[in-house]
Amino acid sequence: LSKSFGAFSLLFPCMPVFLFAAAFSLFLYELSGDALGGTVLLFFVTLFMALFSGLFYPVSYLPSFFQKTARWIPAACANRYVLGLLYETFDLRSFLCLCLYSSFFYLLTVLALKIRQNKE
């Protein structure tokens, strides 16, 4: 990362995280059907995703089931990816995980939109 641009040098490398956040938010808003419901759903899903992925405390504090699944929660993938950028390494697994989640949630959004349009 270029030291002359500071935090702005993270904007382009963090695009997979932004893309995932946009696809995930779009899916939740489409799922809920309205802006208020989407906002509340996004808040609680993001909170639980952060709680069970080890963002607030170490993964070792979680129950054994969540310790095994925590590394595949999208928030944990995003955390590992951004930490890798800060340490000037590239975590390919987290990058691919974010790209797959982004594609998955975008496709689910399109499917939910098609289903909603067919009902109307």
Coordinates of C-alpha atoms in Angstrom, one line a residue:
L1 CA 0.0 0.0 0.0
S2 CA 1.2 3.4 -0.8
K3 CA 2.1 5.4 2.2
S4 CA 1.6 8.7 0.4
F5 CA -2.1 8.2 0.0
G6 CA -2.7 6.9 3.5
A7 CA -6.2 5.4 4.1
F8 CA -7.3 6.3 0.5
S9 CA -5.0 3.6 -0.8
L10 CA -7.3 1.0 0.8
L11 CA -10.4 2.1 -1.2
F12 CA -9.7 0.1 -4.4
P13 CA -8.3 -3.0 -2.7
C14 CA -11.4 -3.1 -0.4
M15 CA -13.8 -3.3 -3.4
P16 CA -14.6 -7.0 -2.7
V17 CA -15.8 -6.0 0.8
F18 CA -17.9 -3.2 -0.6
L19 CA -19.4 -5.4 -3.3
F20 CA -20.4 -8.0 -0.7
A21 CA -21.9 -5.4 1.6
A22 CA -23.9 -4.0 -1.3
A23 CA -25.2 -7.4 -2.6
F24 CA -26.0 -8.5 1.0
S25 CA -27.9 -5.3 1.8
L26 CA -29.7 -5.4 -1.5
F27 CA -30.8 -9.0 -0.8
L28 CA -32.1 -8.1 2.7
Y29 CA -34.0 -5.1 1.5
E30 CA -35.6 -7.1 -1.3
L31 CA -36.4 -9.9 1.2
S32 CA -38.1 -7.5 3.6
G33 CA -40.0 -5.6 1.0
D34 CA -39.8 -2.1 2.5
A35 CA -37.2 0.3 3.7
L36 CA -37.9 0.2 7.5
G37 CA -38.1 -3.6 7.6
G38 CA -34.9 -3.8 5.5
T39 CA -33.1 -1.4 7.8
V40 CA -34.1 -3.4 11.0
L41 CA -33.3 -6.7 9.3
L42 CA -29.9 -5.5 8.1
F43 CA -29.1 -4.2 11.6
F44 CA -29.9 -7.4 13.4
V45 CA -28.4 -9.8 10.8
T46 CA -25.2 -7.7 10.7
L47 CA -25.0 -7.7 14.5
F48 CA -25.4 -11.4 14.8
M49 CA -23.0 -12.0 12.0
A50 CA -20.4 -9.9 13.8
L51 CA -21.1 -11.6 17.1
F52 CA -20.7 -15.1 15.8
S53 CA -17.7 -14.5 13.5
G54 CA -15.3 -13.4 16.2
L55 CA -15.2 -9.7 15.4
F56 CA -16.0 -8.5 18.9
Y57 CA -14.0 -11.2 20.8
P58 CA -11.8 -14.2 20.0
V59 CA -13.4 -17.1 18.2
S60 CA -12.1 -19.4 21.0
Y61 CA -14.8 -17.8 23.3
L62 CA -17.6 -19.1 21.1
P63 CA -19.3 -22.5 21.5
S64 CA -17.6 -25.3 19.5
F65 CA -20.3 -25.2 16.8
F66 CA -19.7 -21.5 16.1
Q67 CA -15.9 -22.0 16.3
K68 CA -16.1 -24.4 13.4
T69 CA -18.4 -22.3 11.3
A70 CA -17.1 -18.8 12.2
R71 CA -14.5 -18.8 9.5
W72 CA -17.1 -19.1 6.8
I73 CA -19.3 -16.3 8.0
P74 CA -19.0 -13.4 5.5
A75 CA -18.1 -10.9 8.2
A76 CA -15.1 -13.1 9.2
C77 CA -14.0 -13.4 5.6
A78 CA -14.2 -9.6 5.2
N79 CA -12.3 -9.1 8.4
R80 CA -9.5 -11.5 7.4
Y81 CA -9.3 -9.9 3.9
V82 CA -9.0 -6.3 5.2
L83 CA -6.5 -7.4 7.9
G84 CA -4.5 -9.0 5.1
L85 CA -4.5 -5.7 3.2
L86 CA -3.4 -3.8 6.3
Y87 CA -0.5 -6.3 6.8
E88 CA 0.3 -6.0 3.1
T89 CA -0.5 -9.6 2.3
F90 CA -3.2 -11.1 0.1
D91 CA -5.6 -13.7 1.5
L92 CA -6.9 -15.5 -1.6
R93 CA -9.3 -17.7 0.4
S94 CA -11.0 -14.6 1.9
F95 CA -11.1 -12.8 -1.5
L96 CA -12.7 -15.8 -3.2
C97 CA -15.1 -16.2 -0.2
L98 CA -16.2 -12.6 -0.6
C99 CA -16.6 -12.9 -4.3
L100 CA -18.7 -16.1 -4.0
Y101 CA -20.9 -14.5 -1.3
S102 CA -21.4 -11.4 -3.4
S103 CA -22.4 -13.4 -6.4
F104 CA -24.7 -15.7 -4.3
F105 CA -26.5 -12.8 -2.7
Y106 CA -26.8 -10.9 -5.9
L107 CA -28.3 -14.0 -7.6
L108 CA -30.7 -14.5 -4.7
T109 CA -31.8 -10.9 -5.0
V110 CA -32.5 -11.3 -8.7
L111 CA -34.5 -14.5 -7.9
A112 CA -36.5 -12.8 -5.2
L113 CA -37.2 -9.8 -7.5
K114 CA -38.4 -12.2 -10.3
I115 CA -40.6 -14.1 -7.8
R116 CA -42.1 -10.8 -6.5
Q117 CA -42.8 -9.5 -10.0
N118 CA -44.5 -12.8 -11.0
K119 CA -46.8 -12.5 -8.1
E120 CA -47.9 -9.0 -9.0

